[in-house]
CSV table of N, CA and C and ligand atoms in Angstrom, one decimal:
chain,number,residue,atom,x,y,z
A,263,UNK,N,11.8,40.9,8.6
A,263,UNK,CA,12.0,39.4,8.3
A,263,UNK,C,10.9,38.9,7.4
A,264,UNK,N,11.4,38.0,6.4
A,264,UNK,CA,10.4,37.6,5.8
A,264,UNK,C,10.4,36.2,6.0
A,265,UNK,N,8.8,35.3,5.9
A,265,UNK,CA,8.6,34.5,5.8
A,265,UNK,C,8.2,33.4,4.7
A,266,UNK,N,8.7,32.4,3.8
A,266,UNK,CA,8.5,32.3,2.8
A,266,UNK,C,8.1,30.4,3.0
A,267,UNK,N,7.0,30.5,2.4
A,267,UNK,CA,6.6,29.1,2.4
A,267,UNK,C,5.5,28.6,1.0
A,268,UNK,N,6.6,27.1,0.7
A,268,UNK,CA,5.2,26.6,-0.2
A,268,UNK,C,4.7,26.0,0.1
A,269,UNK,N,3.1,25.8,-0.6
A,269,UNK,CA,2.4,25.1,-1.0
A,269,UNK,C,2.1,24.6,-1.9
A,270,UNK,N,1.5,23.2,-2.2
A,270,UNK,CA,1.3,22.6,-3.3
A,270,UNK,C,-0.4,22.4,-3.7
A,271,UNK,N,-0.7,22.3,-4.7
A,271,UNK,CA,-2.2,21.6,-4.9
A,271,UNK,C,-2.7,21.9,-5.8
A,272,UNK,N,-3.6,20.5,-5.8
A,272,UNK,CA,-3.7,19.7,-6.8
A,272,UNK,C,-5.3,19.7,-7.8
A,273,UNK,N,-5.9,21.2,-6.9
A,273,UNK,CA,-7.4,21.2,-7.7
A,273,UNK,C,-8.1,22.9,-7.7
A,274,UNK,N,-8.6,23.2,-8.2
A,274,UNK,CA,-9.2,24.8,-7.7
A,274,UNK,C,-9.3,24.9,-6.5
A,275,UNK,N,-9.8,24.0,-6.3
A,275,UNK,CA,-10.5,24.0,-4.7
A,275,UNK,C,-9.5,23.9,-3.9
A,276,UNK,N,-8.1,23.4,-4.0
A,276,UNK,CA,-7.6,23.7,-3.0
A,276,UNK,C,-7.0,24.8,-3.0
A,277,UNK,N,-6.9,25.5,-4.1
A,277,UNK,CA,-5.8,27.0,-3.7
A,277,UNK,C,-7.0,27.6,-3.5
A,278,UNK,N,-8.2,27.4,-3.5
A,278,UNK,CA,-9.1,28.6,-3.2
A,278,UNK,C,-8.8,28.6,-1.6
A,279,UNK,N,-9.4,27.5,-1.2
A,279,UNK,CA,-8.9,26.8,0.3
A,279,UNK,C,-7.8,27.4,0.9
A,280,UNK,N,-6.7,27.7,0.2
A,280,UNK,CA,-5.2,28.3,0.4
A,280,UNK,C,-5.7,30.0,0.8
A,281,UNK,N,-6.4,30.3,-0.6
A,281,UNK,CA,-6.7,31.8,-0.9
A,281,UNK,C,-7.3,32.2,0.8
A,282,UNK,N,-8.5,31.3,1.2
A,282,UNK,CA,-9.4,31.5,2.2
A,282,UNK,C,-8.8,31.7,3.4
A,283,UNK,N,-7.4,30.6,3.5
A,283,UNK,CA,-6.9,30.7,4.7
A,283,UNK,C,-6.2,32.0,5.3
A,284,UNK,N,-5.8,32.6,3.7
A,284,UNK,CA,-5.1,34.0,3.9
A,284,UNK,C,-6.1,35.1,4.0
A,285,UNK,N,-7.1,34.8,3.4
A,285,UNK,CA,-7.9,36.3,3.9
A,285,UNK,C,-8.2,35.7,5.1
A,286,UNK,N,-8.3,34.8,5.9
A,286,UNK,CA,-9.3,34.9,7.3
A,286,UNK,C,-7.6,35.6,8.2
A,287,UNK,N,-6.4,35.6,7.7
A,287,UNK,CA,-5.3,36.4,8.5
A,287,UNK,C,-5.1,37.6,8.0
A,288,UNK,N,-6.2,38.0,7.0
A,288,UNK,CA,-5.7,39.5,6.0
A,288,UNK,C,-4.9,40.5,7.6
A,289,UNK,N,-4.7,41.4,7.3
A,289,UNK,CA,-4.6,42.7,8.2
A,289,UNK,C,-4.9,43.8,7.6
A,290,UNK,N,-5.1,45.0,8.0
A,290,UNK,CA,-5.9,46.1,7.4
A,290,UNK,C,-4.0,47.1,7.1
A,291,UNK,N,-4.0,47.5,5.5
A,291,UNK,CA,-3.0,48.0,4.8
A,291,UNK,C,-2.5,47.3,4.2
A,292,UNK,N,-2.6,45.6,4.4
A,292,UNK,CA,-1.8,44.4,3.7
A,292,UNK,C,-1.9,44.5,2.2
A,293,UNK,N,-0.7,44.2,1.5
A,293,UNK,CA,-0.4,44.5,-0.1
A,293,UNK,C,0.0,43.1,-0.2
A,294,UNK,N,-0.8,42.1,-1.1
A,294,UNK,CA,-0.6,41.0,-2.0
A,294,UNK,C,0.0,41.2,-3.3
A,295,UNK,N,1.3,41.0,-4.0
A,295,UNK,CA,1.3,40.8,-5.3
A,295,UNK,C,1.3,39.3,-5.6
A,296,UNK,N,0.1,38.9,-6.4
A,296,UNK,CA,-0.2,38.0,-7.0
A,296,UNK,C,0.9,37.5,-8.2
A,297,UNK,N,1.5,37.0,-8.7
A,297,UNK,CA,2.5,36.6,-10.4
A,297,UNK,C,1.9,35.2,-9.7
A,298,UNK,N,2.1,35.1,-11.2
A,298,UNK,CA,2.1,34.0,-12.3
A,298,UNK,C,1.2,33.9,-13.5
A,299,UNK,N,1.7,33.2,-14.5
A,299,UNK,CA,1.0,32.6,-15.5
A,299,UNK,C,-0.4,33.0,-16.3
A,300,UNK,N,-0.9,33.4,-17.1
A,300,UNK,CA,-2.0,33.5,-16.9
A,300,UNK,C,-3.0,31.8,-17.3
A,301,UNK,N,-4.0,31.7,-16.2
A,301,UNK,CA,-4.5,30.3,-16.2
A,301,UNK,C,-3.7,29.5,-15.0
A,302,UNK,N,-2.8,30.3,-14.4
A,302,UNK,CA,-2.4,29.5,-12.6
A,302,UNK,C,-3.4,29.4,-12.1
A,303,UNK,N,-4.0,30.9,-11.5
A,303,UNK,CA,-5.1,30.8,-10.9
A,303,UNK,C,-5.0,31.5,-10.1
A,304,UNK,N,-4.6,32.8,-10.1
A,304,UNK,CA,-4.4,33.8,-9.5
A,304,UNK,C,-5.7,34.3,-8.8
A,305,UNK,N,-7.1,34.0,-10.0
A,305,UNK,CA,-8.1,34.9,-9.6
A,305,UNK,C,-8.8,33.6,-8.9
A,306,UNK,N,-8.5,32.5,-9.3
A,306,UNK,CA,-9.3,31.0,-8.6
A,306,UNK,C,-8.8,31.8,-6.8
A,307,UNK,N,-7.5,31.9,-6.6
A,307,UNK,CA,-7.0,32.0,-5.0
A,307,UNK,C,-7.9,33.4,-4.5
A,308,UNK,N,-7.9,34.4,-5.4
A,308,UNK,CA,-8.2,36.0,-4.5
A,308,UNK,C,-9.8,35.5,-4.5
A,309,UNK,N,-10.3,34.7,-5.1
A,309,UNK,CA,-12.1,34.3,-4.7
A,309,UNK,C,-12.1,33.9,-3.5
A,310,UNK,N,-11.0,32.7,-3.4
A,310,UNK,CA,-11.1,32.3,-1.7
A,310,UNK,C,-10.4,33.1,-0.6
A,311,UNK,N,-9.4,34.0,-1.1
A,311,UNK,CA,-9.2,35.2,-0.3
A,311,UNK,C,-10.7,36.0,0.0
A,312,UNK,N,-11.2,36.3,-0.8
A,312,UNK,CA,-12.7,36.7,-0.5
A,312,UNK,C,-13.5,36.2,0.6
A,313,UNK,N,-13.5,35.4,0.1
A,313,UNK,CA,-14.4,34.3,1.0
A,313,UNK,C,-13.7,34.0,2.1
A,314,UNK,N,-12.5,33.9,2.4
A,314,UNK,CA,-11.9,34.4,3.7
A,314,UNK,C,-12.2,35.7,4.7
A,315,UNK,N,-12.4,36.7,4.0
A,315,UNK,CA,-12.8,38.0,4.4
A,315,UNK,C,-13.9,38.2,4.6
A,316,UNK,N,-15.1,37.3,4.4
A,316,UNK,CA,-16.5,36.9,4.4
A,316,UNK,C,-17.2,37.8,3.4
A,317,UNK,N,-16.9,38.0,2.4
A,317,UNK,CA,-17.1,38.5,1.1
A,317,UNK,C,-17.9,37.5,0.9
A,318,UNK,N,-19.3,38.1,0.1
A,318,UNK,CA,-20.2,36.8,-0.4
A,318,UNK,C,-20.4,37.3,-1.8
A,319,UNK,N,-20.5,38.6,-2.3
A,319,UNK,CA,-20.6,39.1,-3.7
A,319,UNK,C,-19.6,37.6,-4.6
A,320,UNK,N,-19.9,37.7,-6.1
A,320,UNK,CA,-19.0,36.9,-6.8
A,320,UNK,C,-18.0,37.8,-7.1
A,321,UNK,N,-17.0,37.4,-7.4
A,321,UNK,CA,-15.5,38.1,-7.2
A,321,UNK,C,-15.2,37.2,-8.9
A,322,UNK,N,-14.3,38.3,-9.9
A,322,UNK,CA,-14.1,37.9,-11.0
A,322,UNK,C,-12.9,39.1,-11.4
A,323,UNK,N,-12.1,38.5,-12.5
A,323,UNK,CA,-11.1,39.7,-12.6
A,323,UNK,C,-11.9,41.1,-13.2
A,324,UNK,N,-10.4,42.2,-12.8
A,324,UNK,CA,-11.3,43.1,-12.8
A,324,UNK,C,-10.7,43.7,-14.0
A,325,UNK,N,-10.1,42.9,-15.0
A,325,UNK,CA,-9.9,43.2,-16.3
A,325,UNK,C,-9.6,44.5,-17.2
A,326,UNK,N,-10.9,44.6,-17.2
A,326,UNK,CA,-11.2,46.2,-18.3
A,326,UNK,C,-11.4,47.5,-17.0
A,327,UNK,N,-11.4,47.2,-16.0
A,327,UNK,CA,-11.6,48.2,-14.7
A,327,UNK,C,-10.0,48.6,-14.0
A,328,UNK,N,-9.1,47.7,-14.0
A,328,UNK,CA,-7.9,47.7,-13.3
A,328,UNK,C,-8.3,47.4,-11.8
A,329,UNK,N,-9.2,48.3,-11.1
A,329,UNK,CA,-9.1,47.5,-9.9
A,329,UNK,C,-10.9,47.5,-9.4
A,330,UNK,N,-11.2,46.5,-8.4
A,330,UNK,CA,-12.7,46.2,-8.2
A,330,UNK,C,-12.8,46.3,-6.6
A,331,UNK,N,-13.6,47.0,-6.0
A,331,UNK,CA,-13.9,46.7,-4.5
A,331,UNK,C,-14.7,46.5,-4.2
A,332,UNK,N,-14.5,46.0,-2.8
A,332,UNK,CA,-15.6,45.0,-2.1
A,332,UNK,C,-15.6,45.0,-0.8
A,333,UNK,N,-16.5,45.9,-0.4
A,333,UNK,CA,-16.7,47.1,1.3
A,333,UNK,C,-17.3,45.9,2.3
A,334,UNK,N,-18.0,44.6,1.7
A,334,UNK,CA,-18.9,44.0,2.9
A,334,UNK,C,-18.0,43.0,3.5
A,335,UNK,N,-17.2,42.6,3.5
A,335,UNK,CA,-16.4,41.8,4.5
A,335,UNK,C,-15.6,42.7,6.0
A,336,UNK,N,-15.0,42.0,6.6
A,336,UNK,CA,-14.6,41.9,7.4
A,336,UNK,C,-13.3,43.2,7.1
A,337,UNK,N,-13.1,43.0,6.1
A,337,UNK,CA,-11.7,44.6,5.7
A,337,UNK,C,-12.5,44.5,4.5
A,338,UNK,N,-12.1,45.8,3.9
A,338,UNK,CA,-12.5,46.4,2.4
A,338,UNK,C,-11.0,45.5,1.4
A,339,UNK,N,-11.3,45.2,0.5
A,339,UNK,CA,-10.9,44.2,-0.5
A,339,UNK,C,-11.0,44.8,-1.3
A,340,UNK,N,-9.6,45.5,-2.2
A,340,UNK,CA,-9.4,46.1,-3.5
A,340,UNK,C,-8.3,44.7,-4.3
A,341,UNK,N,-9.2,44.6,-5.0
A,341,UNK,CA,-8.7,43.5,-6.0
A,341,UNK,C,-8.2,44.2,-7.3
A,342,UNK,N,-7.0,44.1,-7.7
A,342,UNK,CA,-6.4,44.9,-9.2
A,342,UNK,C,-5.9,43.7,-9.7
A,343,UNK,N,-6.2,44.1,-11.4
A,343,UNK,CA,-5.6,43.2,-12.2
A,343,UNK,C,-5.0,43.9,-13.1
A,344,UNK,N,-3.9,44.2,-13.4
A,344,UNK,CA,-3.0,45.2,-14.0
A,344,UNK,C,-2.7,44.7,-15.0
A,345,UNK,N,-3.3,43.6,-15.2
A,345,UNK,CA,-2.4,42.8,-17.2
A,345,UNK,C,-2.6,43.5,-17.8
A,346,UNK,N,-3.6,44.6,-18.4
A,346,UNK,CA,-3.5,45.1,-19.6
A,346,UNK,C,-3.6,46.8,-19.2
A,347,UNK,N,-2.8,47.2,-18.3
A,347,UNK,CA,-2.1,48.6,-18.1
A,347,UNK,C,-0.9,48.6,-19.0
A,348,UNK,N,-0.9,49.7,-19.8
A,348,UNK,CA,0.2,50.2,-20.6
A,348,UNK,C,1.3,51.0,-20.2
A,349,UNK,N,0.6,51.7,-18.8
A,349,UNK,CA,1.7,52.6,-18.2
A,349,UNK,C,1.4,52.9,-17.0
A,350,UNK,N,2.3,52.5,-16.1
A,350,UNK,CA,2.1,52.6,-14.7
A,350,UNK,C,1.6,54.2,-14.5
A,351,UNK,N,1.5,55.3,-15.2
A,351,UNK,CA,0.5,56.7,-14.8
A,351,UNK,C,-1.0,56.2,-14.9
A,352,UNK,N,-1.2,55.5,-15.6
A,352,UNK,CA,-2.7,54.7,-15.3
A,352,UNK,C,-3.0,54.5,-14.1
A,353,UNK,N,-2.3,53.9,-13.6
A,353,UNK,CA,-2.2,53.6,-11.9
A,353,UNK,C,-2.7,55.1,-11.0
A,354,UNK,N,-2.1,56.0,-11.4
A,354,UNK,CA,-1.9,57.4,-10.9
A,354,UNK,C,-3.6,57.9,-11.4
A,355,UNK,N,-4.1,57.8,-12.4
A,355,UNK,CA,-5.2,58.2,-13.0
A,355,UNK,C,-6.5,57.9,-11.9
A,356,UNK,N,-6.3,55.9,-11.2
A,356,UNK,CA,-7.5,56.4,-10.9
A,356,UNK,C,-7.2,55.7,-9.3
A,357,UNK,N,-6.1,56.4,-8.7
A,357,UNK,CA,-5.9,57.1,-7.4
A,357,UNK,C,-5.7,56.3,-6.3
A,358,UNK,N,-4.3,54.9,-6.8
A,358,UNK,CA,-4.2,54.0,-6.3
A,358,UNK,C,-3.8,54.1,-5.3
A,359,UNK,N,-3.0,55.7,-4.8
A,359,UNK,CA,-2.5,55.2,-3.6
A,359,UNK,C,-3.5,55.6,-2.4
A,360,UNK,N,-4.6,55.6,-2.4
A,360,UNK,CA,-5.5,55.4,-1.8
A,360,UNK,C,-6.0,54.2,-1.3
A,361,UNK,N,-5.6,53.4,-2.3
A,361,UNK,CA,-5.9,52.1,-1.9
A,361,UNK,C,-4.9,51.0,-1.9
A,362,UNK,N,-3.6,51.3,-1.5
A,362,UNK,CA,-2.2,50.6,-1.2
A,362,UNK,C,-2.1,51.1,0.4
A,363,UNK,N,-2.3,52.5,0.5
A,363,UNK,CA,-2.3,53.0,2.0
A,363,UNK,C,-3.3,53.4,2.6
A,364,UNK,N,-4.7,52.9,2.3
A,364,UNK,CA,-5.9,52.7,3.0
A,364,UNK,C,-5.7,51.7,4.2
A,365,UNK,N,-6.9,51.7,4.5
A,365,UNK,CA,-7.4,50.4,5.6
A,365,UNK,C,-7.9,49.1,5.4
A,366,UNK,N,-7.7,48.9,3.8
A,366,UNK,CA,-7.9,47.5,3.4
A,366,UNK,C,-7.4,47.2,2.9
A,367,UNK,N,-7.2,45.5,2.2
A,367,UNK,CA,-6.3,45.1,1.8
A,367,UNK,C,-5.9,44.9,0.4
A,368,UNK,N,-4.9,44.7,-0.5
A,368,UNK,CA,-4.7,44.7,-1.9
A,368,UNK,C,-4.1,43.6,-2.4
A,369,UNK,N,-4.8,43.0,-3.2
A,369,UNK,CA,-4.4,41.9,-3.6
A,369,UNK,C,-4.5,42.3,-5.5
A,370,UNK,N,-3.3,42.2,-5.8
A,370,UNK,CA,-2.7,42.6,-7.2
A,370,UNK,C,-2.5,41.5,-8.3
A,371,UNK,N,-3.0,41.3,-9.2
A,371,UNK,CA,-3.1,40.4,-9.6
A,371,UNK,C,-1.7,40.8,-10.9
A,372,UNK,N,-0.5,40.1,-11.3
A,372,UNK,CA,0.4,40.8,-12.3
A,372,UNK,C,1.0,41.9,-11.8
A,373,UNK,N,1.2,42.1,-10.6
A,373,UNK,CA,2.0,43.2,-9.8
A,373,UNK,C,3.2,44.1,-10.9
A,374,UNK,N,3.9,42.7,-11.2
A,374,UNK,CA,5.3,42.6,-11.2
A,374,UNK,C,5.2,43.6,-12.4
A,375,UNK,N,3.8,44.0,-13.3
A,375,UNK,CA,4.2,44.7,-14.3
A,375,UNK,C,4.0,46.2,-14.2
A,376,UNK,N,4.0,46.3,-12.5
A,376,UNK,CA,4.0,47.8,-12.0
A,376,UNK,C,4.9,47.9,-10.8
A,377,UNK,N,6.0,47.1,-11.1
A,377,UNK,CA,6.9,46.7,-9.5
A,377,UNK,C,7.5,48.2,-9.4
A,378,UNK,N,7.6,49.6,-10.1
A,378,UNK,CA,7.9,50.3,-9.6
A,378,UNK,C,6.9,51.2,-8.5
A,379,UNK,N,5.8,50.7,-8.3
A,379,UNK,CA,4.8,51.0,-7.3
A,379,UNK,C,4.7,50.4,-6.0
A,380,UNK,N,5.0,49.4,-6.5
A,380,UNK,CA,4.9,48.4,-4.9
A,380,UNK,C,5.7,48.3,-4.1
A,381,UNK,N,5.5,48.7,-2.4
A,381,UNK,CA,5.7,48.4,-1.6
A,381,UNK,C,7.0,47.8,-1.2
A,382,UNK,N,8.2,47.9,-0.3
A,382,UNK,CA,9.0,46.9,-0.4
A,382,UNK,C,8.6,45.9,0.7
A,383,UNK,N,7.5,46.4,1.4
A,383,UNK,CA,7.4,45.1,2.3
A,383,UNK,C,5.9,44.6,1.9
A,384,UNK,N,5.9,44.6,1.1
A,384,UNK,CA,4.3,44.0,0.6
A,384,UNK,C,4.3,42.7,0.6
A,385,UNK,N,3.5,41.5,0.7
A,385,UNK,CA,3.4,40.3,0.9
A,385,UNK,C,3.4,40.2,-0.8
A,386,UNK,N,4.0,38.7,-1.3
A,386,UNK,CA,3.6,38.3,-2.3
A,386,UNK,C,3.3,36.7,-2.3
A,387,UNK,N,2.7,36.3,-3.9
A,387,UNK,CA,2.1,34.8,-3.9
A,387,UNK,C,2.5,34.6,-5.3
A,388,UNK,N,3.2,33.0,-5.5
A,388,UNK,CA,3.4,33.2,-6.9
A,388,UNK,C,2.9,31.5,-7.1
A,389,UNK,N,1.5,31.7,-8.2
A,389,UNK,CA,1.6,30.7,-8.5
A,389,UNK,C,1.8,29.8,-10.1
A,390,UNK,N,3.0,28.5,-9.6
A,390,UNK,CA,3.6,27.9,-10.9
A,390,UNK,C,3.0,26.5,-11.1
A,391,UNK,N,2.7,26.7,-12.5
A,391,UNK,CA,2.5,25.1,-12.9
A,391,UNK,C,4.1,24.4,-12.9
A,392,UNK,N,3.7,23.0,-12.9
A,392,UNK,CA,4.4,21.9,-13.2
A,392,UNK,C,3.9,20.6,-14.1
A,393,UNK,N,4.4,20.9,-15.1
A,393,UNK,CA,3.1,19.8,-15.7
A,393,UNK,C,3.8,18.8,-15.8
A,394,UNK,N,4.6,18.7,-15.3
A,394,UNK,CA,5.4,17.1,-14.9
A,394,UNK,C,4.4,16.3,-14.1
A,395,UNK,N,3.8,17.3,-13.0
A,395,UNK,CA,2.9,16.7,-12.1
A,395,UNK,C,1.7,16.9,-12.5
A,396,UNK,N,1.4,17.2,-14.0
A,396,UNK,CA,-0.2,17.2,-14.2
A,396,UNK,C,-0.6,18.3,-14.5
A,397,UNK,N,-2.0,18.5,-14.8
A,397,UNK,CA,-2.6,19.9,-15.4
A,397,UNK,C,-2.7,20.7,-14.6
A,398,UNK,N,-3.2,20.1,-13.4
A,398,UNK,CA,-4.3,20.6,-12.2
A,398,UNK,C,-3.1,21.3,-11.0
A,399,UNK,N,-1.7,20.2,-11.2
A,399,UNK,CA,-0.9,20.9,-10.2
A,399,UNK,C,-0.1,22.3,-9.9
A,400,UNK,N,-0.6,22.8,-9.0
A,400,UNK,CA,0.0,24.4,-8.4
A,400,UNK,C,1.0,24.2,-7.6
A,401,UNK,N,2.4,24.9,-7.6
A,401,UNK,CA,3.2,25.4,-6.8
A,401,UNK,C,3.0,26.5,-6.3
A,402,UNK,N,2.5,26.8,-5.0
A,402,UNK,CA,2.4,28.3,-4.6
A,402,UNK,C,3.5,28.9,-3.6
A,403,UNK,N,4.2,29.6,-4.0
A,403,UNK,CA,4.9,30.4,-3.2
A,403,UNK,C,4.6,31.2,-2.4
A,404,UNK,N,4.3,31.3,-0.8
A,404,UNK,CA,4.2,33.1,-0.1
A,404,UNK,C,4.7,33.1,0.8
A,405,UNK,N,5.1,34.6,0.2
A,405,UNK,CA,6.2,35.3,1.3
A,405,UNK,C,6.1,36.3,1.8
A,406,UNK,N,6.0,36.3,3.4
A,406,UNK,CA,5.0,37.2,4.2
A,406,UNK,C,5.8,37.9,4.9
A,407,UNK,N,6.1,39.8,4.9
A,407,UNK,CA,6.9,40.2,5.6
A,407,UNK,C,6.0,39.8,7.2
A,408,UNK,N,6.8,39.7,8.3
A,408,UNK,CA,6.6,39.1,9.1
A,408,UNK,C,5.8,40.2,10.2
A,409,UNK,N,5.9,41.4,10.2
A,409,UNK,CA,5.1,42.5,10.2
A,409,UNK,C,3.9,42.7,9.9
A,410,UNK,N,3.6,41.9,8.9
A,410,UNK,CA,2.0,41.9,8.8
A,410,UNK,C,1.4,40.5,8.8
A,411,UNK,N,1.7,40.0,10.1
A,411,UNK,CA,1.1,38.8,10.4
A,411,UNK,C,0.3,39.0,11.7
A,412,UNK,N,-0.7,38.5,11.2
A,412,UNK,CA,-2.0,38.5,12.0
A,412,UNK,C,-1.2,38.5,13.0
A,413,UNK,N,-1.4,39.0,14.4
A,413,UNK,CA,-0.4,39.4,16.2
A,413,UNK,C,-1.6,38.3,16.6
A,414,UNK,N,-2.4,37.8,16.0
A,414,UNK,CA,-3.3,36.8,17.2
A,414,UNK,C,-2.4,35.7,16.6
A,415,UNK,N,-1.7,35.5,15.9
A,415,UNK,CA,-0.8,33.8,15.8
A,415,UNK,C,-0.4,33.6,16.0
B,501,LIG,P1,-5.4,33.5,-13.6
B,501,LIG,O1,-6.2,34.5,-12.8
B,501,LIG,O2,-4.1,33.2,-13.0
B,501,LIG,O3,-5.3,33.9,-15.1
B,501,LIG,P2,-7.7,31.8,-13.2
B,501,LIG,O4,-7.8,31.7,-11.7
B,501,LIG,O5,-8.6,32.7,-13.9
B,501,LIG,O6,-6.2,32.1,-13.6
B,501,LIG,O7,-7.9,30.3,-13.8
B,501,LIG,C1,-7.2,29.2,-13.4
B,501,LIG,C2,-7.7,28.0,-14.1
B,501,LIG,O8,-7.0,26.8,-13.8
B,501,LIG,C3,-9.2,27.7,-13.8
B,501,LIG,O9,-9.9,27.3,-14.9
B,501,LIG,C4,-9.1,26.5,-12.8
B,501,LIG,O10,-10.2,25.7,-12.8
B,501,LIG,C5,-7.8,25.8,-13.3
B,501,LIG,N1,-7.1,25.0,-12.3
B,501,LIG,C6,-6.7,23.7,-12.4
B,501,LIG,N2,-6.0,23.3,-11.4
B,501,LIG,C7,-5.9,24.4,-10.5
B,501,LIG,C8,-5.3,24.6,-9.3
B,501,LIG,N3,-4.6,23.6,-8.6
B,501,LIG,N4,-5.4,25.8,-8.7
B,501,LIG,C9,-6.0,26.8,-9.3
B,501,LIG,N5,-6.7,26.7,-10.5
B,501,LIG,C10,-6.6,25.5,-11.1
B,502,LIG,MG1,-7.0,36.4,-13.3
């Protein structure tokens, strides 16, 4: 079953706020694909996913690396940003599925441009402007297979 809910907001601070509330329910194996935009804020939310997971390092995309981790929280946090992979064997190179079916969690920034890798029950987040409502305003979409929801909620 899946669970799909938005949210709206209206400043960094609150989708980080958003990002935070999701890592303090991470679970260990959980797969985020992140879409949207570039300049939503994909990487504004996975900092306060961080910071949810009690991550204190600064968290930034991981650009020219593909993916970045981060061992001192509460789970290990492999953050990937796949925008500028040319071919999903890239992925294979530096030994992803170690870290899709590890013990920590992944949060994918541009998923969708490796969706023949992902998961079919991976959680996803999608966030859309509306600039009807302004510069600052986010629509966030997430949709949580229901299986990987924290069992204390
Ligand atoms: P992405 O990783 O999706 O390319 P970033 O997170 O790097 O985007 O950047 C998002 C930018 O949008 C930041 O400059 C941030 O300050 C700005 N911003 C304005 N309003 C919001 C909002 N509601 N949520 C997230 N970021 C916002
Ligand atoms: Mg980014």
């Amino acid at each position: 079953m899946r669970k799909r809910m938005i949210f709206e907001t209206g400043s960094p601070e609150e989708t980080f706020a958003l990002g935070r509330k999701l890592g303090t329910e991470a679970v260990p194996g959980e797969i985020i694909c992140l879409n949207g935009d570039l300049g939503t804020g994909k990487t504004v939310f996975t900092q306060g996913f961080a910071a949810g997971l009690a991550i204190n390092e600064p968290v930034c995309s991981p650009t020219f690396t593909i993916v970045q981790v981060y061992e001192e929280g509460r789970l290990p946090l492999y953050h990937f940003d796949v925008y500028r992979i040319g071919d999903p064997e890239e992925m294979e190179e530096i030994g992803y599925e170690d870290y899709f079916f590890g013990e920590g969690v992944c949060l994918i920034e541009w998923s969708e441009l490796i969706e023949e890798l992902i998961p079919e029950d991976a959680d996803s987040v999608l966030i859309e402007k509306d600039l009807s409502r302004g510069a600052d305003y986010r629509r966030i979409t997430v949709s949580l297979e229901e299986e990987n929801e924290n069992i204390s909620n």
